[in-house]
CSV table of C-alpha atoms and ligand atoms in Angstrom, one decimal:
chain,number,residue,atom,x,y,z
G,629,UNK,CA,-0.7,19.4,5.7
G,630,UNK,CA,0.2,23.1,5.1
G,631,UNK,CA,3.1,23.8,7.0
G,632,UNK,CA,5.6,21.3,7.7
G,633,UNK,CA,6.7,22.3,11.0
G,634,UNK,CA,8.6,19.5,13.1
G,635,UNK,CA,9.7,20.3,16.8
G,636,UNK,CA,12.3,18.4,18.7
G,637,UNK,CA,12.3,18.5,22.1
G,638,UNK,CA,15.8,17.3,23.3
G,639,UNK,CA,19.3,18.4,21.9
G,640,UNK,CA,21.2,15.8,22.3
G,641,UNK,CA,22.8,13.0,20.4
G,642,UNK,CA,19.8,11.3,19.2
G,643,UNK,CA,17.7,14.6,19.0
G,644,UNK,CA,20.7,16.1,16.9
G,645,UNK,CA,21.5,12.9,14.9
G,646,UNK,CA,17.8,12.5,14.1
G,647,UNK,CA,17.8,16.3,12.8
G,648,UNK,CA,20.7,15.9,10.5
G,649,UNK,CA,19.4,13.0,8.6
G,650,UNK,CA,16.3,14.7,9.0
G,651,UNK,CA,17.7,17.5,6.8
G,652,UNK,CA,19.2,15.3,4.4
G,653,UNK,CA,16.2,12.8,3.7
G,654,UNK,CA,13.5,13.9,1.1
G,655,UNK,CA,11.2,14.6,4.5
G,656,UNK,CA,9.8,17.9,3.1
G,657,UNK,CA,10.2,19.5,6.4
G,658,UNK,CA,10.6,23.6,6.0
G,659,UNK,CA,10.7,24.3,9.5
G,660,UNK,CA,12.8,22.2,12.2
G,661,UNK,CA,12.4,24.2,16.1
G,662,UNK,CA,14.6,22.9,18.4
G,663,UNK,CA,14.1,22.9,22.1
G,664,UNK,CA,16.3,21.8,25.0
G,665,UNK,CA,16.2,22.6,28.5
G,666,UNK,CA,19.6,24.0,28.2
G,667,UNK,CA,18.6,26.5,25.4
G,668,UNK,CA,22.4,27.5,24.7
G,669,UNK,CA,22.9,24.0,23.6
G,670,UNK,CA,19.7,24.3,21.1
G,671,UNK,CA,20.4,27.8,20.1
G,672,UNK,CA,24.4,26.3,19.5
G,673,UNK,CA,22.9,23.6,17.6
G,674,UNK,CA,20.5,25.7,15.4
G,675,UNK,CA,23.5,27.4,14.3
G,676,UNK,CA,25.0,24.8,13.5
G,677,UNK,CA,23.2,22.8,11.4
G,678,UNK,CA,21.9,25.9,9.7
G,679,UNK,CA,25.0,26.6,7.9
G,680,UNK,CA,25.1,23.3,6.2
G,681,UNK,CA,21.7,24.6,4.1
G,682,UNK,CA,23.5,25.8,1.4
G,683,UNK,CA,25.3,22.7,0.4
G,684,UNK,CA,22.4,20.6,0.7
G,685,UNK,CA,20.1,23.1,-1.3
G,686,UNK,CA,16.9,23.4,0.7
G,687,UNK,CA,15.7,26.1,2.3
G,688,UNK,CA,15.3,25.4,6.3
G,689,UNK,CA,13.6,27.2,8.9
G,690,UNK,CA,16.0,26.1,11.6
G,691,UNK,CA,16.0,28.0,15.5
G,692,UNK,CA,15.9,27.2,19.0
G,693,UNK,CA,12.2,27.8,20.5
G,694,UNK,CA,10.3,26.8,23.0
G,695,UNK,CA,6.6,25.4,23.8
G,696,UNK,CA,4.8,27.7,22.0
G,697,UNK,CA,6.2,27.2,19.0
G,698,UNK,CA,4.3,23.7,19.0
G,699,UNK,CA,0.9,25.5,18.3
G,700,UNK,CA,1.1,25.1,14.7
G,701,UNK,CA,3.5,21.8,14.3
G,702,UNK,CA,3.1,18.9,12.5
G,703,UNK,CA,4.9,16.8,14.4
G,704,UNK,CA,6.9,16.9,17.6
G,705,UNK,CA,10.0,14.4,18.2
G,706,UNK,CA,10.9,14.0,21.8
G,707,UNK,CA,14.1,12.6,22.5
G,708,UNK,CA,14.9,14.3,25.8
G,709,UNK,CA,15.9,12.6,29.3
G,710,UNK,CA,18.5,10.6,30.8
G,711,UNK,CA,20.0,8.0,28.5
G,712,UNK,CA,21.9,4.7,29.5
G,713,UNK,CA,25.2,4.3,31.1
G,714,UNK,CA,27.2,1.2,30.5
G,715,UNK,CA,25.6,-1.5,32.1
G,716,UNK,CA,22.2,-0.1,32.5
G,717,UNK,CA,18.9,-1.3,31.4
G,718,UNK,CA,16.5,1.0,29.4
G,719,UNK,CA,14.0,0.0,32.6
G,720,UNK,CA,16.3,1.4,34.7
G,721,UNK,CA,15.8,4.5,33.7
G,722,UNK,CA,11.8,4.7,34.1
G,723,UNK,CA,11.4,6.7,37.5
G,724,UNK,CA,13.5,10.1,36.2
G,725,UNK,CA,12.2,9.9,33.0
G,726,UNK,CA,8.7,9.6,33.6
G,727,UNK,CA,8.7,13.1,35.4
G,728,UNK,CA,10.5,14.5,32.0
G,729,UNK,CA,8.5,12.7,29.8
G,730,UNK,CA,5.1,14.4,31.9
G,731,UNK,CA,6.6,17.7,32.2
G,732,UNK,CA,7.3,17.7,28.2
G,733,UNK,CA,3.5,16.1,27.5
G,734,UNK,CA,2.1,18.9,29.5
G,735,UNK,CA,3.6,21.7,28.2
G,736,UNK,CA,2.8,20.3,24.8
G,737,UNK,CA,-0.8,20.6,26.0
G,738,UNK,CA,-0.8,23.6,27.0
G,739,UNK,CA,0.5,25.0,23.5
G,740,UNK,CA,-2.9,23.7,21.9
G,741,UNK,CA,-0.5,21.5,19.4
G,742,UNK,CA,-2.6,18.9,17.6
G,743,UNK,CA,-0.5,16.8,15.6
G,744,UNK,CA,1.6,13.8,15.8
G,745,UNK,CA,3.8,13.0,18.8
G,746,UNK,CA,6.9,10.5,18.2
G,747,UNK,CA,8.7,9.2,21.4
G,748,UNK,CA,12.5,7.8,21.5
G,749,UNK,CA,13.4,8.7,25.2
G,750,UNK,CA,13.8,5.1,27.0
G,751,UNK,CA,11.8,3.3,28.5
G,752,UNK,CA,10.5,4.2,24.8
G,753,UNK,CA,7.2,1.8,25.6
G,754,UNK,CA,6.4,3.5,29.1
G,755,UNK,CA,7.9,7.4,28.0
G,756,UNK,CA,5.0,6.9,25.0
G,757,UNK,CA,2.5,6.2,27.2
G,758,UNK,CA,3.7,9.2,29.7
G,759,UNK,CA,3.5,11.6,26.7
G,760,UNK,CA,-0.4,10.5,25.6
G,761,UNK,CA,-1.5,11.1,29.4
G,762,UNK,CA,0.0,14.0,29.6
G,763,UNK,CA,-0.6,15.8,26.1
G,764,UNK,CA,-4.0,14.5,26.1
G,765,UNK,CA,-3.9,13.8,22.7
G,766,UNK,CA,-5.8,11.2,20.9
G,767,UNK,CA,-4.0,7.5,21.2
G,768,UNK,CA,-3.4,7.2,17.2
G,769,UNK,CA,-1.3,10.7,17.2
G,770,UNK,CA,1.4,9.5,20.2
G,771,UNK,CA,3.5,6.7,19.5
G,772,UNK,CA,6.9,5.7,19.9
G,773,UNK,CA,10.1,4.3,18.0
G,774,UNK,CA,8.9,1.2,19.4
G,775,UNK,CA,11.4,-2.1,17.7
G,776,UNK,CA,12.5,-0.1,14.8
G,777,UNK,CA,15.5,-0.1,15.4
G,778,UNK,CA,15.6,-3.4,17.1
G,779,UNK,CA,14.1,-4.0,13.9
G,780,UNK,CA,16.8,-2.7,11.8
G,781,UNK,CA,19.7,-4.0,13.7
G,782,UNK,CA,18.0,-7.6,13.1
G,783,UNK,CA,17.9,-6.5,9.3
G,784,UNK,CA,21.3,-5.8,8.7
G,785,UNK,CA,22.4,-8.8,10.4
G,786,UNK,CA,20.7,-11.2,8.6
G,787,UNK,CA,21.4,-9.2,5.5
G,788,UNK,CA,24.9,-9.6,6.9
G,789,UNK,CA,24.9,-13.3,7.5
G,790,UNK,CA,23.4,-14.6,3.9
G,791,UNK,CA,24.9,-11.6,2.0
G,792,UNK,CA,21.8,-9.6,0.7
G,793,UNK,CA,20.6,-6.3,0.3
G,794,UNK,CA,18.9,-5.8,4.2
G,795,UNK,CA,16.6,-3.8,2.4
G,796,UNK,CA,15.7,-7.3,1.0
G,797,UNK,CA,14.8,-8.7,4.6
G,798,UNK,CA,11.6,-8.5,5.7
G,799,UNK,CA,10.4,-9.5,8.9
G,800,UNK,CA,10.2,-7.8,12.9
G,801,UNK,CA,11.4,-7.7,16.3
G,802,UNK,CA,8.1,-7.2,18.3
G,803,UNK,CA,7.6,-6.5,22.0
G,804,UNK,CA,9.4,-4.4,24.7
G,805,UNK,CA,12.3,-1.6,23.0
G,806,UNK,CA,14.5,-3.8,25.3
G,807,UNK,CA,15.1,-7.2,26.8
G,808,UNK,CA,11.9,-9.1,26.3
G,809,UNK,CA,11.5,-8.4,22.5
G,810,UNK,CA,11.3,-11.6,20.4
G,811,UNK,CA,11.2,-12.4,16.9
G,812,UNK,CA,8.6,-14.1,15.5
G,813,UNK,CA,10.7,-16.1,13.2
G,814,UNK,CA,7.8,-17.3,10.7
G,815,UNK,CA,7.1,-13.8,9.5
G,816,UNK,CA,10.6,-13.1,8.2
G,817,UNK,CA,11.4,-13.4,4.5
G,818,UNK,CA,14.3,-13.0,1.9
G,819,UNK,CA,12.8,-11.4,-1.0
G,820,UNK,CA,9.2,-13.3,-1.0
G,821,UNK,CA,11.3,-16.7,0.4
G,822,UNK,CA,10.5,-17.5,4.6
G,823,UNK,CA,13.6,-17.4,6.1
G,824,UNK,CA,14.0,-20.7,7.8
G,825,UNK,CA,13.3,-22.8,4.2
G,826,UNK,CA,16.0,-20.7,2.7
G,827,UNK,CA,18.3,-21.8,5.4
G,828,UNK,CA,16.7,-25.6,5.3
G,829,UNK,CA,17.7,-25.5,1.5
G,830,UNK,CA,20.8,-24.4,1.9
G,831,UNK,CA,21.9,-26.3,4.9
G,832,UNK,CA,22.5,-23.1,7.5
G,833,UNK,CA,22.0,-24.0,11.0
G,834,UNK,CA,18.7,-22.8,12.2
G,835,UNK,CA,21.0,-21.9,15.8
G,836,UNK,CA,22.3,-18.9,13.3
G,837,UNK,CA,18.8,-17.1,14.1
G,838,UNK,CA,19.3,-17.0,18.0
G,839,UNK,CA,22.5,-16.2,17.8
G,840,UNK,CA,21.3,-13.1,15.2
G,841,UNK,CA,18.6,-12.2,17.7
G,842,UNK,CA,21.0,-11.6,20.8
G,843,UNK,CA,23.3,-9.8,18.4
G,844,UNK,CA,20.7,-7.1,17.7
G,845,UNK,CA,19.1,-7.3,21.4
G,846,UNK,CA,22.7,-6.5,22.3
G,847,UNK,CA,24.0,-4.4,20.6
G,848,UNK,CA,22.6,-0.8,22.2
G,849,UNK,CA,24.9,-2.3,25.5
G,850,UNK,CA,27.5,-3.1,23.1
G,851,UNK,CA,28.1,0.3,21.4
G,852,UNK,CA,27.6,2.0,24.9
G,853,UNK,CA,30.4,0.3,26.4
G,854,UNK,CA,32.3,1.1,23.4
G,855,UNK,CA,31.1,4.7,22.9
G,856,UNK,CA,29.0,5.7,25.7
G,857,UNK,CA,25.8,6.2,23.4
G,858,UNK,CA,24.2,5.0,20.4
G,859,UNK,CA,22.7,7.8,17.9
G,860,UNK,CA,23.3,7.3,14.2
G,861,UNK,CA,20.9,4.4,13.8
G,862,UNK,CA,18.2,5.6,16.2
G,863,UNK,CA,18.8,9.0,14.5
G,864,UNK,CA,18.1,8.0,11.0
G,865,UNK,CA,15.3,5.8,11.8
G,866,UNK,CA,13.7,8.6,13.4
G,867,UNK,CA,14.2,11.1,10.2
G,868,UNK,CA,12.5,8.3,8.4
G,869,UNK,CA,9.4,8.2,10.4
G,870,UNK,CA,9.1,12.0,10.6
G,871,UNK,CA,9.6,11.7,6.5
G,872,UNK,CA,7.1,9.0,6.7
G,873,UNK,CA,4.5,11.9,8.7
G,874,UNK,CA,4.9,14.5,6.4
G,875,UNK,CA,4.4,12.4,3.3
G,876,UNK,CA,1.6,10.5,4.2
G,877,UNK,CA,2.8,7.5,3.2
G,878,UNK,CA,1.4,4.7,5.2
G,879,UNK,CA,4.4,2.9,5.9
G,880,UNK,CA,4.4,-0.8,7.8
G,881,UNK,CA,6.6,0.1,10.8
G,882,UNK,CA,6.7,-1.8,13.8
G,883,UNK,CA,6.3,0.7,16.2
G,884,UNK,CA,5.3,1.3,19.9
G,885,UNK,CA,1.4,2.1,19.6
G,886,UNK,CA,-1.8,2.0,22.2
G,887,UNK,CA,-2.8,-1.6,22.4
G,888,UNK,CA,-6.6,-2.4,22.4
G,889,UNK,CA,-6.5,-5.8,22.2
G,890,UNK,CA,-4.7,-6.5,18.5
G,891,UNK,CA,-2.3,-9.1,19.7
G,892,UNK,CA,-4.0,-10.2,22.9
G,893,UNK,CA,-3.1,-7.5,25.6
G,894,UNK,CA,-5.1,-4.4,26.3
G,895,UNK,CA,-4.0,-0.5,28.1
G,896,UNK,CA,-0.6,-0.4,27.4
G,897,UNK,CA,2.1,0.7,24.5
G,898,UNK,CA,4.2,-1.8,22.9
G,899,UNK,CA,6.2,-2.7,19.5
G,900,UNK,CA,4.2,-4.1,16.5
G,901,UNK,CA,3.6,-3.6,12.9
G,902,UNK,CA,2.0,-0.4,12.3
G,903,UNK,CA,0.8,1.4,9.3
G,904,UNK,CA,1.4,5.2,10.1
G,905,UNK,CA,0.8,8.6,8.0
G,906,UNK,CA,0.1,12.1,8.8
G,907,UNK,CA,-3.0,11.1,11.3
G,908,UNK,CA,-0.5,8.9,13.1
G,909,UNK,CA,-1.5,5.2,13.6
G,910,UNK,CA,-3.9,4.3,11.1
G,911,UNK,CA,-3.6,0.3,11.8
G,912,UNK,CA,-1.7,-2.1,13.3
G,913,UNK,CA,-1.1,-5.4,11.3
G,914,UNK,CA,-1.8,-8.1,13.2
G,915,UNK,CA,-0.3,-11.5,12.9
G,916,UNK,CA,-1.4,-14.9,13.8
G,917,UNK,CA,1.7,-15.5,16.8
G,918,UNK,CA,2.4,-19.2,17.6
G,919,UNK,CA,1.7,-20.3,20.9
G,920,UNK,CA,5.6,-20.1,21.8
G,921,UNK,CA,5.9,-16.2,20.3
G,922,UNK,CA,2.4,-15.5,22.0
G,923,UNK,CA,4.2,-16.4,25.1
G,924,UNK,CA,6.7,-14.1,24.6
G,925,UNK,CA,4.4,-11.2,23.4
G,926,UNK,CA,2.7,-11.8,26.5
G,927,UNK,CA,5.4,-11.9,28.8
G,928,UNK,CA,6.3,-8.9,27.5
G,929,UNK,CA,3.2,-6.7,28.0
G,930,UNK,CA,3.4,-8.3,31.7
G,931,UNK,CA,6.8,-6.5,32.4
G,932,UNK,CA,5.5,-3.3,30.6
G,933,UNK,CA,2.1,-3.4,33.0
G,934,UNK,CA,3.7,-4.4,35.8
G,935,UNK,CA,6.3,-1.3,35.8
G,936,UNK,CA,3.1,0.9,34.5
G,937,UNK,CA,1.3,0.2,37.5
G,938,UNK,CA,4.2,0.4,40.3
G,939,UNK,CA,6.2,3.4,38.9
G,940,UNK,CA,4.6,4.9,35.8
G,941,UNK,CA,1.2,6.1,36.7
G,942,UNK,CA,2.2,6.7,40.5
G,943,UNK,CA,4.4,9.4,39.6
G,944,UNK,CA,1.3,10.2,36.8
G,945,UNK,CA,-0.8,10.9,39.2
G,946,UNK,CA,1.0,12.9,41.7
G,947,UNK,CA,0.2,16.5,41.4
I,1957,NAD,P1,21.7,13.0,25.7
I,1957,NAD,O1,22.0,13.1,27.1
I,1957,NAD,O2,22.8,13.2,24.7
I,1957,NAD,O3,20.5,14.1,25.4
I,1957,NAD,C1,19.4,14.2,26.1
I,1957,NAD,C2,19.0,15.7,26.0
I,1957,NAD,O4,17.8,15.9,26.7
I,1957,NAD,C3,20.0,16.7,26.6
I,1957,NAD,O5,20.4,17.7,25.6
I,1957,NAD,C4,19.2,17.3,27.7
I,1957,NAD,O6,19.6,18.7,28.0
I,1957,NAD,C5,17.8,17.2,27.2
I,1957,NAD,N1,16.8,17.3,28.3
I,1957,NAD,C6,16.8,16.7,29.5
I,1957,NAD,N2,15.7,17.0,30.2
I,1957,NAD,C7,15.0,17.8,29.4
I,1957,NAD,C8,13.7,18.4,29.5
I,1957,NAD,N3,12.9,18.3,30.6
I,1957,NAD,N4,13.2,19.2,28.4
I,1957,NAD,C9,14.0,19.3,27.3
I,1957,NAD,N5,15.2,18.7,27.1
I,1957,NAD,C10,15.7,18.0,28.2
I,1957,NAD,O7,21.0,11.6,25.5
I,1957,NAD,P2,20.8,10.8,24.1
I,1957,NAD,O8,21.9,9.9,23.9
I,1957,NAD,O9,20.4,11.8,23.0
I,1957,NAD,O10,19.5,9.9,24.5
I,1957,NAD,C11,18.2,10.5,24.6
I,1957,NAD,C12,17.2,9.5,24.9
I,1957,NAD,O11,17.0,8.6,23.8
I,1957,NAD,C13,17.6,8.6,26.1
I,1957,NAD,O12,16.4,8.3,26.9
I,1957,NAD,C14,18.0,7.3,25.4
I,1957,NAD,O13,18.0,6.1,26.2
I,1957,NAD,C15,17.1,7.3,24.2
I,1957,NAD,N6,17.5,6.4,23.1
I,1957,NAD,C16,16.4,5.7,22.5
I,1957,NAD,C17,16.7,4.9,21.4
I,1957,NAD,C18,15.5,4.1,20.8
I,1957,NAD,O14,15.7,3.2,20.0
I,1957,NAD,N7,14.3,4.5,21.1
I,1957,NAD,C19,18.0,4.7,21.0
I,1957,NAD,C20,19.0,5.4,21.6
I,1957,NAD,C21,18.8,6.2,22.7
């Protein structure tokens, strides 16, 4: 990868909060183009972060553009659309942001860009699936944020609970970016230990997990009834995937990506472990579910399909 060229399309706090950690992570990136439907906010926020370069001593394209500045990009980051209010599901937000999401994909078409898409606007599952239809792109090169920060969220708080490094906590929330994800318990670790011996051994209440699981399924309506958005966490697991892009580094991420049958379901986007680098998907890790998580994967996928077929591709396929 010669240039390393990222576009956002979307300005606001997520978009913004994903560039700033952006410009701060070793990502590599030497051009960042920011576009916004309300250019003046873009153009306000190119100006902005560009005069932080000098403390942070790297040298940063940094401007507000527009479409065709996607023509040579690596990557493009789309955070743009309505976001939810207090109260609101991420579902609730599918009919308005599918039209953004195809208006985006197509103009990203049109700019002959042939690199890697990632998607954050919510419904993250259904917006990635907008975005492939209507860039065109290959399936491997669109995917979304998917449970990564589910993912996260459930990290820290286990970190949190037993007093370890989260970096030290290995293991996933899977599924819908939203109220049907689950955790397939079995698969998470302390260092190389499965979770549930360690707390067998030392006598913690298996009820802990559940009670860990709502926290992080939770907590986005949590922090937006106590701040009206959440941004910092998204944000900086967004620079990280970009980072991960650039690099090449084929990191395990679960992410939202094109399911052909891996973990049962077929035609639709949803969260699981995903090896990614600068062609985009290279693999998804499957996993041997339990008939009780298989369930829940399943269940899942049916509320994704079900909201794909009534509101997603209706509003695709109107001209
Ligand atoms: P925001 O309102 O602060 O920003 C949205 C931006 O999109 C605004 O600057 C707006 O002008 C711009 N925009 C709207 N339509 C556009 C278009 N057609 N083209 C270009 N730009 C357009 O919202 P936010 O808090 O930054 O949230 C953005 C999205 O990210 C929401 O859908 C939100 O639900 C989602 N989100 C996802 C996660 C995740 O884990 N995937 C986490 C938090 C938020």
């Amino acid at each position: 990868m010669s240039k390393r060229k990222v576009v956002l399309v979307g300005c606001g706090f997520v978009g913004m909060s994903m560039a700033y950690s952006l410009m701060q992570q070793d990502s590599g990136v030497d051009e960042l183009v920011l576009i916004d439907v309300n250019h003046d906010k873009a153009e306000g926020e190119a100006m902005d972060l560009s005069h932080g370069l000098p403390y942070i001593n790297k040298k940063i394209d940094i401007y507000a553009g527009d479409y065709a500045d996607c023509s040579d990009a690596s990557v493009i980051v789309v955070t743009a659309g309505a976001a939810q209010k207090p109260g609101q599901t991420r579902l609730e937000l599918t009919a308005i942001n599918t039209r953004i999401a195809k208006s985006i994909g197509e103009s990203i078409k049109k700019s002959g860009f042939n690199g890697v898409i990632i998607c954050a606007s919510n419904p993250v599952d259904l917006m990635t699936f907008v975005l492939q239809q209507a860039s065109g792109l290959p399936k491997k090169q669109v995917f979304g944020s998917g449970t990564m920060l589910d993912t996260a969220r459930l990290r820290y708080l286990i970190g949190d609970f037993l007093k370890f490094n989260p970096s030290n906590i290995h293991g996933y929330i899977l599924g819908e970016h939203g109220d049907s994800s689950f955790v397939p318990w079995t698969y998470v670790y302390v260092g190389t230990k499965p979770l549930i011996k360690y707390l067998e051994e030392n006598n913690l209440d298996l009820e802990n997990l559940l009670d860990i699981y709502e926290q992080a399924r939770d907590a986005a309506y949590i922090i937006i009834e106590k701040k009206q958005a959440t941004y910092y966490g998204i944000g900086i697991s967004l620079a990280r995937l970009v980072s991960v892009v650039l690099n090449d580094d084929d990191a395990i991420i679960p992410l939202s990506v094109y399911q052909n049958g891996e973990f049962g379901k077929k035609g639709l986007y949803i969260g699981v472990p995903t090896v990614v680098n600068r062609e985009g998907v290279k693999e998804i890790i499957t996993l041997e579910l339990n008939e009780f998580d298989q369930k829940k994967f399943d269940n899942s996928c049916d509320s994704l399909t079900k909201i794909l077929d009534e509101i997603v591709i209706p509003i695709l396929n109107e001209s």
